[in-house]
Amino acid sequence: VPDGCDAVDAIKDRPIGYYDLVLMDIQMPVMNGYEATAAIRKLENPALANIPIIAMTANAFSEDVERAKAAGMNDHVAKPLDVPKMMETLQRVLSKNT
């Protein structure tokens, strides 16, 4: 989706289970990834509110990882994307939610 607002709407407007997880860009127009994550976490339906969210950002310092987790994201993956690390992160996050 092109922005954070659309990310929230995409979660709200699809049936439960349509998405397995969200890859959330941090720097988006309209609503950034932190704000979009907060909005998703506040959804009334717990199955939607608790969808796994992985931050994707070029900001890779430890404070960026902590900020993502404090915002309600389950994990953090830095850009440029390291595919083996991404696969490991996906497996870890998805295994916690099955």
Coordinates of C-alpha atoms in Angstrom, one line a residue:
V1 CA 0.0 0.0 0.0
P2 CA 1.2 3.5 -0.6
D3 CA 0.9 5.0 2.9
G4 CA 0.3 4.1 6.5
C5 CA -3.4 5.0 6.4
D6 CA -4.0 2.6 3.6
A7 CA -2.0 0.0 5.6
V8 CA -4.5 0.3 8.5
D9 CA -7.4 0.2 6.1
A10 CA -6.0 -2.9 4.4
I11 CA -6.0 -4.8 7.7
K12 CA -9.4 -3.6 8.7
D13 CA -11.1 -4.2 5.4
R14 CA -9.9 -7.8 4.9
P15 CA -11.2 -10.9 6.6
I16 CA -9.3 -12.3 9.6
G17 CA -6.5 -14.5 8.2
Y18 CA -6.2 -12.8 4.9
Y19 CA -2.8 -11.5 5.9
D20 CA -0.3 -13.6 7.9
L21 CA 1.8 -10.6 8.8
V22 CA 2.6 -7.0 7.9
L23 CA 5.9 -5.7 6.6
M24 CA 5.7 -2.1 7.8
D25 CA 7.8 0.6 6.2
I26 CA 8.6 3.2 8.8
Q27 CA 8.9 6.3 6.5
M28 CA 5.6 6.6 4.7
P29 CA 3.4 9.6 3.7
V30 CA 0.1 10.4 5.5
M31 CA 0.8 8.1 8.5
N32 CA 4.2 6.7 9.3
G33 CA 4.9 3.1 10.3
Y34 CA 4.9 3.8 14.0
E35 CA 1.5 5.6 13.8
A36 CA 0.1 2.9 11.5
T37 CA 1.2 0.2 13.9
A38 CA -0.4 2.0 16.9
A39 CA -3.6 2.3 14.9
I40 CA -3.6 -1.5 14.1
R41 CA -2.8 -2.4 17.7
K42 CA -5.9 -0.4 18.7
L43 CA -8.3 -2.2 16.4
E44 CA -11.3 -3.7 18.3
N45 CA -10.9 -7.2 16.9
P46 CA -8.0 -8.9 18.7
A47 CA -7.3 -11.2 15.8
L48 CA -6.6 -8.1 13.6
A49 CA -5.0 -6.0 16.4
N50 CA -2.4 -8.7 17.1
I51 CA -1.3 -9.4 13.6
P52 CA 2.5 -9.8 13.5
I53 CA 4.2 -6.6 12.3
I54 CA 7.9 -6.4 11.2
A55 CA 9.5 -3.0 10.8
M56 CA 11.4 -2.4 7.6
T57 CA 13.7 0.6 7.6
A58 CA 17.1 1.9 6.7
N59 CA 17.4 3.0 10.4
A60 CA 19.3 0.1 11.9
F61 CA 20.7 1.4 15.2
S62 CA 19.7 -0.4 18.4
E63 CA 17.5 2.6 19.3
D64 CA 15.6 2.2 16.1
V65 CA 15.0 -1.5 16.9
E66 CA 13.8 -0.6 20.3
R67 CA 11.6 2.2 19.0
A68 CA 10.0 -0.2 16.6
K69 CA 9.3 -2.7 19.4
A70 CA 8.1 0.0 21.7
A71 CA 5.6 1.0 19.0
G72 CA 4.2 -2.5 19.0
M73 CA 6.1 -4.1 16.2
N74 CA 7.2 -7.7 16.7
D75 CA 10.6 -7.4 15.0
H76 CA 12.8 -5.2 12.9
V77 CA 14.6 -5.8 9.6
A78 CA 17.1 -3.3 8.2
K79 CA 17.4 -2.1 4.6
P80 CA 19.1 -2.9 2.3
L81 CA 17.4 -6.3 2.8
D82 CA 19.5 -9.2 3.8
V83 CA 17.4 -12.1 2.4
P84 CA 18.7 -14.9 4.8
K85 CA 18.1 -12.6 7.8
M86 CA 14.7 -11.7 6.5
M87 CA 13.7 -15.3 6.1
E88 CA 15.0 -16.1 9.6
T89 CA 13.0 -13.1 11.0
L90 CA 9.8 -14.3 9.2
Q91 CA 10.2 -17.8 10.5
R92 CA 10.8 -16.6 14.0
V93 CA 7.8 -14.2 14.0
L94 CA 5.4 -16.5 12.3
S95 CA 6.3 -19.5 14.6
K96 CA 5.4 -17.4 17.7
N97 CA 1.9 -16.8 16.2
T98 CA 0.9 -20.3 15.2

